[in-house]
Amino acid sequence: MVLEMSLIRKRTPQFPGSIYVQSPTDTDVNTSLPPISSLFDSKKGSGFDDDEMLIKALEIRRKVTVEIFKEAMRKGRFSITYSTNLVSELSDFIDYVMIQAASMKKMPEFADSSFNVRARAFIDDSGVVPIVRWLKHNALSYPQIANLICNSRGDLESIRRLAEWLKSIHVKGRFIGLVLIRAKGNVLNRSLEELDEIVGYLEYKGVKRDWIGYIVGRCPEILSFSMEELESRTKFYFDMGMDEKDFGTMVFDYPKVLGYFSMEEMNQKVAYLKEFGLSNEDVGRLLAFKPHLMGCGIEEKFKPLVKYFYYLGISKDGMRKILVTRPVLFCVDFETTIVSKVQFLRDIGVQQDAIGNVLVRFPRLLTFSLYKKIRPVVIFLLTKAGVSQRNIGKVIALGPELLGCSIANKLDHNVKYFLSLGITLRQLGEMVADFPMLLTYNVDILRPKYRYLRRMMVRPLQDLIEFPRFFSYSLEERIVPRHKIMVENRVNFKLRYMLASTDDEFKQRVEAAVERRLRFESGVIYDKQAHTEIDGSIEELPFDLQTAEILEEKTHVCSDYIDLPTAHAQNSA
């Protein structure tokens, strides 16, 4: 009845929460008031007891406190809607204001003040309105602000104190509010000495002071750890062979690796990574390189990808290689990132049983954009490098590294260089099909080898077209020494037999060729079968002695590109 009377529309304006109702025509407020005793007596016999009456009184006083808080918010230039939404989440703080306002009755300066005056004074002194404004400025929603105010347990000064401390360790302003919200436990009640101890320990373990603000801003849970828990988490990584440098960079790259996951979850993920055949130290190096693996769920990320790799025929060793060289693949959604690229490889003609080998050999291609990187390279090979549609699948299967080359800075330059040598586009396409890595070399490496082939070895261009793998051998360590041996022994081999053999095989081939030459020079007739016993690796005509001496002299200076005598060119034809 008291509440109903207080809600009468036409009444004399009074302070919020007043239970005295006055009609506009009343000259004395007492004339419009029912006797208080009659209000309570009227409840007798109708089921109301003292507890229910007390609860009803508290509800009325809580509504009064809410109106006082809204009034303070309006004075702070907050909208009515925002104030209403915020106060709906502040039930604990409203109760705290009620308790504090009631206790202020014992203070001499408020002994004769009404509840409304005391509640208003407490709200103003607490500074809650400026704190709400600052938190709202830092992009916190009203539920987050309410949660933070309630967690302060009335010590609103702790919010200011922690915010200033976060600034001192260089947490950026837009992250300060999030740190206050996301820090687990009651970090607002921790002393600054405890927080400084956490920072000092991280510095001691290899985290640079300049990184602390970045790390705390992205993983506020670190601030809620006790020193014992923080030490155990740090020891977890150091036991895997990490040093201070690895640990510091790992935490900087992915701060959640230290404070976001439970110890049980961390142990489960490390155990799963070991199932690929990695040792404890291998896992430590892997996490130091890609700590985001710790954020990937076993059931959500690891197992579906492993099953797909198994379907592609990739062995456990192959998966380990992919994990070690490109661990980011275990952190992506394989259905949107990997499956489409595997399908593209099938579409261009890469055989199903070769796709697994392609991924193991060059897992980086799975991180490339299909439409910005992979497809343009394939189109370039088909249209500019002379590769036929029939051979493009073979080229990619043998040289998937081509997909990682820049068209403008690598592939286009190499194609133009080979065409400038007199090689036709069709011939270049066949060369690339035979040796796809041909287009991956720098022109500065190709040019000296070509000059030596043409000017010192006096070989025709056709030899290079037939054996493009010539460019894969070292000029100083393979081409020049073996050419020198051939000149000294006055024998000549095709490029394939000259270079694509071990040192022992080459030595045996030279000795056999020398023996045949000596027999030929001594007039001993040897049959055709003996002449071809090394699969045609030796030329039909031997060097004449004069030409061999000239070549031997020129071989000593690889950079001397003087044309050889015509006689030798004829003999080597």
XYZ file of C-alpha atoms in Angstrom:
573
model
C 0.000 0.000 0.000
C 2.886 2.375 0.800
C 4.470 1.631 -2.582
C 1.179 2.127 -4.404
C 0.599 5.464 -2.688
C 4.119 6.612 -3.586
C 3.404 6.025 -7.275
C 0.340 8.307 -7.435
C 0.799 10.635 -10.413
C -0.543 13.878 -8.870
C 1.553 14.547 -5.829
C 3.751 17.231 -4.396
C 7.359 16.778 -5.606
C 9.495 15.319 -2.814
C 12.894 13.649 -2.536
C 13.123 10.188 -4.136
C 11.881 7.350 -2.004
C 9.674 9.401 0.282
C 6.695 7.442 1.550
C 4.743 10.598 2.393
C 2.126 11.225 -0.258
C 0.586 14.673 -0.514
C -2.291 15.730 -2.678
C -1.980 19.025 -4.567
C -4.970 20.373 -2.576
C -3.544 19.470 0.830
C -2.237 22.308 2.932
C -0.689 19.939 5.410
C 1.057 16.732 4.490
C -0.256 15.040 7.643
C -3.837 15.297 6.369
C -3.051 12.985 3.416
C -1.149 10.373 5.384
C -2.751 7.275 6.735
C -1.555 6.412 10.227
C 1.642 4.355 10.026
C 0.272 2.013 12.648
C -2.779 1.382 10.509
C -0.538 0.533 7.532
C 1.210 -2.185 9.451
C -1.864 -3.280 11.365
C -3.718 -3.739 8.136
C -1.307 -6.497 7.226
C -2.110 -8.499 10.301
C -4.049 -11.594 9.552
C -3.303 -11.329 5.814
C -0.170 -13.525 5.771
C 2.559 -10.832 6.034
C 5.249 -11.252 8.686
C 8.156 -9.089 9.779
C 10.631 -10.695 7.290
C 8.402 -9.977 4.353
C 7.926 -6.411 5.485
C 11.713 -6.000 5.815
C 12.304 -7.358 2.339
C 9.676 -5.000 0.974
C 11.368 -2.071 2.684
C 14.764 -3.079 1.264
C 13.335 -3.250 -2.245
C 11.947 0.249 -1.857
C 15.282 1.544 -0.575
C 17.142 -0.195 -3.404
C 14.894 1.558 -5.922
C 15.622 4.835 -4.175
C 19.377 4.151 -4.447
C 19.035 3.293 -8.131
C 17.295 6.627 -8.777
C 20.033 8.498 -6.917
C 22.707 6.711 -8.965
C 20.905 7.527 -12.219
C 20.684 11.141 -11.152
C 24.457 11.219 -10.584
C 24.990 9.645 -14.023
C 22.770 12.265 -15.665
C 24.803 14.998 -14.011
C 27.850 13.335 -15.518
C 26.248 13.796 -18.946
C 25.310 10.170 -19.542
C 22.108 9.391 -21.383
C 19.095 8.004 -19.590
C 19.268 4.808 -21.657
C 22.942 4.211 -20.886
C 22.410 4.937 -17.176
C 19.470 2.544 -17.033
C 21.401 -0.213 -18.824
C 24.446 0.213 -16.610
C 22.558 0.259 -13.313
C 20.731 -2.920 -14.335
C 24.113 -4.717 -14.108
C 25.210 -3.028 -10.863
C 23.057 -4.803 -8.297
C 26.026 -5.652 -6.059
C 27.345 -2.085 -6.165
C 23.876 -0.663 -5.441
C 23.654 -2.885 -2.360
C 27.108 -1.705 -1.333
C 25.987 1.944 -1.635
C 22.928 1.175 0.512
C 25.088 -0.357 3.238
C 27.597 2.482 3.185
C 24.881 5.139 3.215
C 23.251 3.464 6.208
C 26.560 3.282 8.097
C 27.203 6.991 7.449
C 24.333 7.701 9.886
C 26.864 7.196 12.692
C 29.084 9.974 11.370
C 28.486 13.322 13.130
C 28.237 15.306 9.911
C 25.495 13.012 8.609
C 23.694 12.256 11.865
C 20.686 14.393 10.929
C 20.827 13.726 7.166
C 18.324 11.615 5.302
C 19.243 8.400 3.530
C 19.040 10.145 0.166
C 21.591 12.745 1.189
C 23.970 10.128 2.510
C 23.661 7.919 -0.571
C 24.236 10.884 -2.872
C 27.274 11.967 -0.876
C 28.794 8.485 -0.970
C 28.317 8.130 -4.738
C 29.941 11.524 -5.310
C 32.883 10.746 -3.020
C 33.483 7.322 -4.576
C 34.195 8.866 -7.981
C 32.289 6.085 -9.706
C 30.912 8.387 -12.416
C 34.363 9.578 -13.632
C 35.569 5.958 -13.602
C 32.606 4.901 -15.712
C 33.367 7.721 -18.165
C 37.049 6.682 -18.421
C 36.224 2.991 -18.923
C 33.611 3.840 -21.544
C 36.205 5.991 -23.307
C 38.459 2.917 -23.451
C 35.806 1.009 -25.410
C 34.448 -1.150 -22.586
C 30.806 -2.099 -22.811
C 28.454 -1.345 -19.953
C 28.319 -5.022 -18.815
C 32.136 -5.041 -18.644
C 32.178 -1.771 -16.730
C 29.575 -3.057 -14.303
C 31.501 -6.300 -13.823
C 34.694 -4.387 -13.087
C 33.013 -2.055 -10.584
C 31.404 -4.977 -8.787
C 34.719 -6.878 -8.680
C 36.359 -3.901 -6.999
C 34.208 -4.659 -3.932
C 33.780 -1.005 -3.291
C 37.482 -0.146 -3.588
C 37.131 1.916 -6.737
C 40.524 3.443 -6.065
C 42.043 0.035 -6.889
C 40.863 0.473 -10.492
C 42.717 3.768 -10.786
C 45.777 2.343 -9.044
C 45.991 -0.696 -11.341
C 45.385 1.435 -14.435
C 48.297 3.717 -13.516
C 50.528 0.694 -12.909
C 49.614 -0.740 -16.318
C 50.622 2.559 -17.898
C 53.983 2.357 -16.120
C 54.783 -0.955 -17.848
C 53.688 0.524 -21.214
C 50.344 -1.192 -21.703
C 48.630 0.835 -24.414
C 45.508 2.727 -23.442
C 43.147 0.697 -25.601
C 44.271 -2.476 -23.811
C 44.124 -1.196 -20.235
C 40.377 -1.679 -19.927
C 40.599 -5.181 -21.384
C 43.352 -6.084 -18.926
C 41.202 -4.923 -16.040
C 38.317 -7.057 -17.285
C 40.123 -10.213 -18.401
C 42.558 -10.626 -15.521
C 41.347 -13.699 -13.671
C 40.867 -13.778 -9.933
C 40.633 -10.516 -8.063
C 43.686 -8.794 -9.497
C 42.313 -5.456 -8.296
C 43.080 -6.486 -4.744
C 46.709 -7.454 -5.458
C 49.395 -5.143 -4.214
C 51.675 -3.355 -6.639
C 54.638 -5.138 -5.025
C 53.194 -8.513 -6.094
C 52.669 -7.262 -9.634
C 56.211 -5.855 -9.801
C 57.520 -9.235 -8.665
C 55.790 -10.919 -11.620
C 57.334 -8.445 -14.052
C 60.775 -8.874 -12.501
C 60.581 -12.655 -12.770
C 59.627 -12.498 -16.461
C 62.574 -10.197 -17.118
C 64.877 -12.620 -15.334
C 63.645 -15.446 -17.579
C 64.397 -13.624 -20.818
C 61.395 -11.381 -21.483
C 62.619 -7.895 -22.312
C 61.241 -5.013 -20.274
C 59.974 -3.297 -23.406
C 57.862 -6.375 -24.205
C 56.055 -6.614 -20.864
C 53.290 -4.148 -21.744
C 52.577 -5.917 -25.029
C 52.480 -9.321 -23.321
C 50.266 -8.237 -20.410
C 47.930 -6.400 -22.801
C 47.300 -9.599 -24.746
C 47.373 -12.083 -21.886
C 46.172 -10.336 -18.694
C 45.771 -13.725 -16.991
C 49.493 -13.605 -16.184
C 48.797 -10.957 -13.535
C 46.502 -13.288 -11.618
C 49.131 -16.025 -11.132
C 50.886 -16.615 -7.860
C 54.650 -16.783 -8.087
C 54.554 -20.555 -7.551
C 52.196 -21.071 -10.496
C 54.168 -18.709 -12.734
C 57.406 -20.539 -11.909
C 55.852 -23.930 -12.673
C 54.581 -22.713 -16.052
C 57.986 -21.288 -16.913
C 59.709 -24.505 -15.851
C 57.382 -26.423 -18.187
C 59.072 -24.790 -21.186
C 62.603 -24.706 -19.848
C 62.406 -28.462 -19.245
C 62.014 -28.850 -23.027
C 65.447 -27.356 -23.612
C 64.526 -23.716 -24.140
C 66.914 -21.020 -23.051
C 66.088 -17.487 -21.934
C 66.240 -16.110 -25.469
C 63.882 -18.727 -26.895
C 61.481 -18.360 -23.981
C 61.397 -14.583 -24.217
C 60.720 -14.486 -27.946
C 58.133 -17.269 -27.644
C 56.138 -15.388 -25.008
C 56.386 -12.183 -27.047
C 55.183 -13.904 -30.241
C 52.233 -15.562 -28.522
C 51.651 -14.351 -24.930
C 48.805 -16.830 -24.394
C 51.331 -19.653 -24.441
C 52.270 -18.725 -20.878
C 49.055 -17.747 -19.154
C 45.934 -18.678 -21.084
C 45.879 -22.487 -21.074
C 45.678 -24.864 -18.146
C 48.682 -27.029 -17.320
C 46.664 -30.151 -18.147
C 45.868 -28.847 -21.618
C 49.492 -27.856 -22.213
C 50.734 -31.334 -21.273
C 48.176 -32.994 -23.559
C 49.278 -30.961 -26.581
C 52.965 -31.605 -25.977
C 52.269 -35.337 -25.657
C 50.349 -35.288 -28.953
C 53.191 -33.510 -30.776
C 55.610 -36.161 -29.514
C 53.522 -38.818 -31.278
C 54.953 -37.538 -34.582
C 58.326 -38.863 -33.474
C 59.615 -35.653 -31.940
C 61.749 -35.659 -28.836
C 61.125 -33.404 -25.861
C 63.808 -31.010 -27.125
C 62.348 -31.093 -30.655
C 58.967 -30.027 -29.298
C 60.673 -27.231 -27.356
C 62.353 -25.923 -30.499
C 59.081 -26.249 -32.406
C 57.110 -24.274 -29.825
C 59.829 -21.639 -29.667
C 59.499 -21.266 -33.454
C 55.678 -21.502 -33.636
C 54.106 -21.147 -30.166
C 50.669 -20.769 -31.773
C 50.581 -24.572 -31.896
C 49.732 -24.443 -28.212
C 46.549 -22.606 -29.132
C 45.352 -25.303 -31.558
C 42.887 -27.862 -30.271
C 43.774 -31.525 -30.696
C 40.273 -32.570 -31.740
C 39.490 -29.387 -33.694
C 42.781 -28.842 -35.579
C 45.366 -31.602 -35.275
C 43.387 -34.797 -35.811
C 41.310 -33.706 -38.858
C 44.458 -32.516 -40.645
C 46.379 -35.694 -39.810
C 43.537 -37.810 -41.206
C 43.531 -35.769 -44.420
C 47.300 -36.092 -44.846
C 46.978 -39.836 -44.306
C 44.344 -39.923 -47.059
C 46.836 -38.215 -49.394
C 49.365 -40.944 -48.693
C 51.698 -38.901 -46.512
C 53.601 -41.051 -44.061
C 54.275 -40.270 -40.425
C 57.781 -39.105 -41.341
C 56.310 -36.824 -43.994
C 53.885 -35.336 -41.510
C 56.742 -34.731 -39.110
C 58.651 -32.904 -41.845
C 55.622 -30.740 -42.627
C 55.114 -30.016 -38.932
C 58.749 -29.028 -38.402
C 59.182 -26.947 -41.568
C 55.706 -25.368 -41.797
C 53.935 -25.729 -38.420
C 51.463 -22.988 -39.299
C 49.589 -25.547 -41.418
C 48.476 -27.267 -38.218
C 46.882 -24.013 -37.053
C 44.713 -23.248 -40.087
C 41.349 -24.544 -41.210
C 42.454 -27.217 -43.655
C 39.065 -27.402 -45.394
C 39.292 -23.796 -46.595
C 43.079 -23.456 -46.854
C 44.446 -26.833 -47.949
C 41.700 -28.811 -49.694
C 41.194 -26.243 -52.455
C 44.909 -26.233 -53.320
C 45.090 -30.020 -53.386
C 42.126 -30.058 -55.759
C 43.883 -27.516 -57.982
C 46.926 -29.786 -58.190
C 44.659 -32.608 -59.332
C 43.025 -30.356 -61.909
C 46.329 -29.439 -63.595
C 47.356 -33.081 -63.901
C 49.413 -33.918 -60.825
C 48.870 -37.605 -60.135
C 47.078 -38.575 -56.927
C 49.999 -40.624 -55.645
C 52.387 -37.707 -56.275
C 50.406 -35.030 -54.405
C 51.588 -36.252 -51.017
C 55.220 -36.080 -52.142
C 54.651 -32.566 -53.477
C 53.298 -31.388 -50.113
C 56.109 -33.037 -48.169
C 58.770 -31.631 -50.479
C 57.363 -28.106 -50.558
C 54.755 -27.570 -47.805
C 55.041 -23.796 -48.230
C 52.755 -23.952 -51.249
C 49.840 -24.664 -48.899
C 50.360 -21.250 -47.319
C 50.279 -19.425 -50.677
C 47.186 -17.765 -52.060
C 45.617 -19.929 -54.748
C 44.437 -17.006 -56.877
C 47.247 -14.527 -56.213
C 50.249 -16.857 -56.270
C 49.727 -20.456 -57.404
C 47.430 -19.981 -60.407
C 49.436 -17.051 -61.876
C 52.656 -19.124 -61.806
C 50.955 -22.045 -63.559
C 49.497 -19.714 -66.197
C 52.943 -18.167 -66.724
C 54.546 -21.569 -67.260
C 51.877 -22.477 -69.822
C 51.888 -19.207 -71.750
C 55.376 -17.711 -71.332
C 57.715 -20.625 -70.573
C 56.559 -23.009 -73.297
C 55.365 -25.768 -70.970
C 52.631 -27.800 -72.608
C 49.325 -28.685 -70.998
C 50.413 -32.312 -71.087
C 53.574 -31.607 -69.083
C 52.400 -28.993 -66.562
C 51.386 -31.596 -63.983
C 54.770 -33.289 -64.341
C 56.581 -29.967 -63.965
C 54.793 -29.080 -60.734
C 55.226 -32.602 -59.370
C 58.993 -32.554 -60.046
C 59.554 -28.919 -59.110
C 56.883 -27.589 -56.751
C 59.395 -24.940 -55.683
C 58.480 -23.105 -58.893
C 55.216 -22.103 -57.216
C 57.194 -20.098 -54.688
C 59.130 -18.074 -57.280
C 58.276 -14.503 -58.154
C 57.105 -14.112 -61.727
C 58.452 -10.585 -62.155
C 61.741 -10.991 -60.288
C 62.678 -14.573 -61.143
C 60.722 -16.558 -63.705
C 60.343 -13.843 -66.327
C 64.053 -12.920 -66.177
C 65.124 -16.541 -66.569
C 62.794 -17.191 -69.498
C 64.068 -14.113 -71.320
C 67.678 -15.179 -70.684
C 67.186 -18.661 -72.158
C 65.327 -17.288 -75.171
C 68.175 -14.829 -75.747
C 70.562 -17.793 -76.119
C 68.715 -18.933 -79.211
C 66.558 -21.534 -77.492
C 63.042 -21.644 -78.922
C 59.969 -21.451 -76.715
C 59.054 -25.063 -77.498
C 62.575 -26.238 -76.669
C 62.515 -24.269 -73.423
C 59.239 -25.926 -72.460
C 60.805 -29.355 -73.011
C 63.841 -28.333 -70.973
C 61.641 -27.193 -68.108
C 59.645 -30.431 -68.299
C 62.905 -32.375 -68.081
C 64.385 -30.208 -65.302
C 61.834 -27.812 -63.696
C 64.407 -26.323 -61.319
C 66.035 -24.723 -64.367
C 63.876 -21.612 -63.887
C 64.706 -21.210 -60.207
C 68.393 -20.289 -60.600
C 69.699 -16.741 -60.676
C 70.873 -15.536 -64.060
C 74.179 -14.510 -62.485
C 74.803 -18.188 -61.718
C 73.650 -19.428 -65.131
C 75.729 -17.031 -67.223
C 79.280 -18.188 -66.210
C 78.363 -21.844 -66.709
C 76.944 -21.184 -70.153
C 80.023 -19.206 -71.191
C 82.320 -21.958 -70.002
C 80.282 -24.550 -71.883
C 80.362 -22.633 -75.146
C 83.805 -21.028 -75.085
C 86.005 -23.318 -73.027
C 84.356 -26.684 -73.612
C 83.332 -25.640 -77.137
C 80.031 -27.457 -76.875
C 77.048 -26.769 -79.149
C 73.802 -25.326 -77.804
C 72.073 -28.617 -78.551
C 74.080 -30.290 -75.774
C 72.568 -27.883 -73.305
C 69.059 -28.413 -74.666
C 69.475 -32.164 -74.302
C 70.879 -31.898 -70.776
C 69.500 -28.791 -69.008
C 70.518 -30.293 -65.654
C 74.016 -29.047 -66.558
C 73.174 -25.809 -64.721
C 72.617 -27.664 -61.456
C 76.292 -28.613 -61.096
C 78.941 -26.419 -59.510
C 81.253 -24.771 -62.007
C 84.303 -24.800 -59.733
C 83.723 -28.127 -57.986
C 82.285 -30.336 -60.724
C 82.300 -28.898 -64.257
C 85.812 -27.445 -64.441
C 87.644 -30.309 -62.658
C 86.019 -33.007 -64.770
C 86.527 -31.092 -67.963
C 90.186 -30.715 -67.043
C 90.500 -34.479 -66.479
C 88.967 -35.153 -69.869
C 91.374 -32.722 -71.551
C 94.367 -34.239 -69.777
C 93.336 -37.716 -70.854
C 92.238 -36.616 -74.324
C 88.748 -38.093 -74.034
C 85.347 -36.581 -74.556
C 81.961 -37.507 -73.061
C 78.450 -36.269 -73.426
C 77.390 -33.873 -70.657
C 75.149 -36.454 -69.058
C 78.002 -38.950 -68.599
C 80.482 -36.266 -67.721
C 78.504 -34.817 -64.818
C 75.713 -37.151 -63.714
C 77.943 -39.786 -62.133
C 79.911 -40.272 -58.965
C 83.641 -39.646 -58.828
C 84.381 -43.372 -58.940
C 82.079 -43.954 -61.904
C 83.617 -41.018 -63.745
C 87.108 -42.309 -63.022
C 86.257 -45.754 -64.371
C 84.692 -44.232 -67.452
C 87.802 -42.132 -68.128
C 90.109 -45.122 -67.673
C 88.054 -47.223 -70.092
C 88.034 -44.414 -72.645
C 91.806 -43.919 -72.343
C 92.390 -47.625 -72.857
C 90.299 -47.602 -76.017
C 92.100 -44.521 -77.274
C 95.502 -46.117 -76.689
C 94.413 -49.256 -78.482
C 93.144 -47.142 -81.344
C 96.383 -45.145 -81.563
C 98.489 -48.338 -81.446
C 96.590 -49.687 -84.396
C 94.793 -52.375 -82.447
C 91.400 -52.972 -83.936
C 88.622 -53.122 -81.347
C 85.189 -54.341 -82.057
C 82.041 -52.254 -81.968
C 80.786 -53.922 -78.802
C 83.833 -52.805 -76.840
C 83.490 -49.320 -78.214
C 79.908 -48.963 -76.950
C 80.256 -50.737 -73.621
C 79.699 -47.535 -71.695
C 76.320 -46.824 -73.308
C 77.536 -44.319 -75.831
C 79.066 -42.026 -73.258
C 82.234 -41.515 -75.325
C 82.338 -39.610 -78.588
C 83.315 -41.498 -81.752
C 86.337 -39.356 -82.550
C 89.184 -38.973 -80.045
C 90.955 -35.711 -79.334
C 94.082 -35.095 -81.329
C 97.107 -34.332 -79.174
C 97.576 -30.750 -80.283
C 93.977 -29.772 -79.473
C 94.190 -31.488 -76.088
C 97.248 -29.467 -75.174
C 95.516 -26.241 -76.125
C 92.452 -27.141 -74.020
C 94.648 -28.133 -71.116
C 96.322 -24.731 -71.154
C 92.987 -22.902 -71.329
C 91.402 -24.930 -68.536
C 93.746 -23.393 -65.984
C 91.977 -20.039 -66.384
C 88.197 -20.489 -66.220
C 87.435 -16.837 -66.855
C 89.440 -16.705 -70.107
C 86.703 -17.013 -72.690
C 88.779 -17.105 -75.942
C 87.274 -19.200 -78.714
C 89.014 -22.543 -79.251
C 90.477 -23.573 -82.615
C 88.124 -24.660 -85.285
C 89.750 -28.081 -85.367
C 88.564 -28.861 -81.875
C 85.093 -27.582 -82.648
C 85.000 -30.016 -85.539
C 86.255 -32.902 -83.403
C 83.686 -32.231 -80.690
C 80.814 -31.856 -83.116
